[in-house]
């Protein structure tokens, strides 16, 4: 399963950082190298919750954090 951050409308640019936590309300840490608009969970993500942090550039400013996913299944 591949996860995709939502699109910016009108067109804008953003940087992305996918994050992982052992609990949905826990502390999220950056997943090394996971900085694309899409992320495909790997075996090490099983049981963890994922979220993405998008930081706008250009026409957009600020940072938005997604709602966490359900725990990643096997």
Coordinates of C-alpha atoms in Angstrom, one line a residue, residues 4-58:
X4 CA 0.1 9.9 -0.7
X5 CA 0.0 13.4 0.8
X6 CA -2.9 15.5 -0.5
X7 CA -2.5 17.9 -3.4
X8 CA -2.0 21.7 -3.0
X9 CA -4.7 23.8 -4.7
X10 CA -4.0 26.1 -6.5
X11 CA -0.7 24.7 -7.5
X12 CA 2.0 25.2 -4.9
X13 CA 5.1 23.5 -3.6
X14 CA 5.8 21.8 -0.4
X15 CA 8.4 19.7 1.3
X16 CA 7.4 16.5 3.0
X17 CA 8.6 14.4 6.0
X18 CA 6.9 11.1 6.8
X19 CA 6.9 10.3 10.5
X20 CA 6.4 7.2 12.6
X21 CA 5.3 6.4 16.2
X22 CA 4.6 3.3 18.2
X23 CA 1.3 4.8 19.4
X24 CA -1.2 7.1 17.7
X25 CA -0.8 9.8 20.4
X26 CA 2.9 9.2 21.0
X27 CA 6.0 11.1 19.9
X28 CA 6.5 10.9 16.1
X29 CA 10.0 10.6 14.7
X30 CA 11.2 11.2 11.2
X31 CA 11.5 8.2 8.9
X32 CA 15.0 8.5 7.3
X33 CA 14.8 9.3 3.6
X34 CA 11.0 9.5 3.6
X35 CA 10.7 13.0 2.1
X36 CA 8.6 12.4 -1.1
X37 CA 4.9 13.2 -1.5
X38 CA 4.3 9.4 -1.4
X39 CA 5.6 6.8 1.0
X40 CA 5.3 3.0 0.9
X41 CA 5.5 1.4 4.4
X42 CA 8.2 -1.1 4.9
X43 CA 8.5 -4.1 7.3
X44 CA 9.9 -1.9 10.1
X45 CA 6.7 0.2 10.0
X46 CA 4.4 -2.7 10.9
X47 CA 2.4 -1.9 14.0
X48 CA 3.4 1.8 13.9
X49 CA 1.3 4.8 13.1
X50 CA 2.4 7.2 10.3
X51 CA 1.8 10.8 9.6
X52 CA 3.2 13.3 7.1
X53 CA 4.3 16.8 7.8
X54 CA 4.0 19.2 4.8
X55 CA 5.8 22.5 4.8
X56 CA 4.7 25.0 2.2
X57 CA 7.0 27.1 0.0
X58 CA 6.3 29.8 -2.6

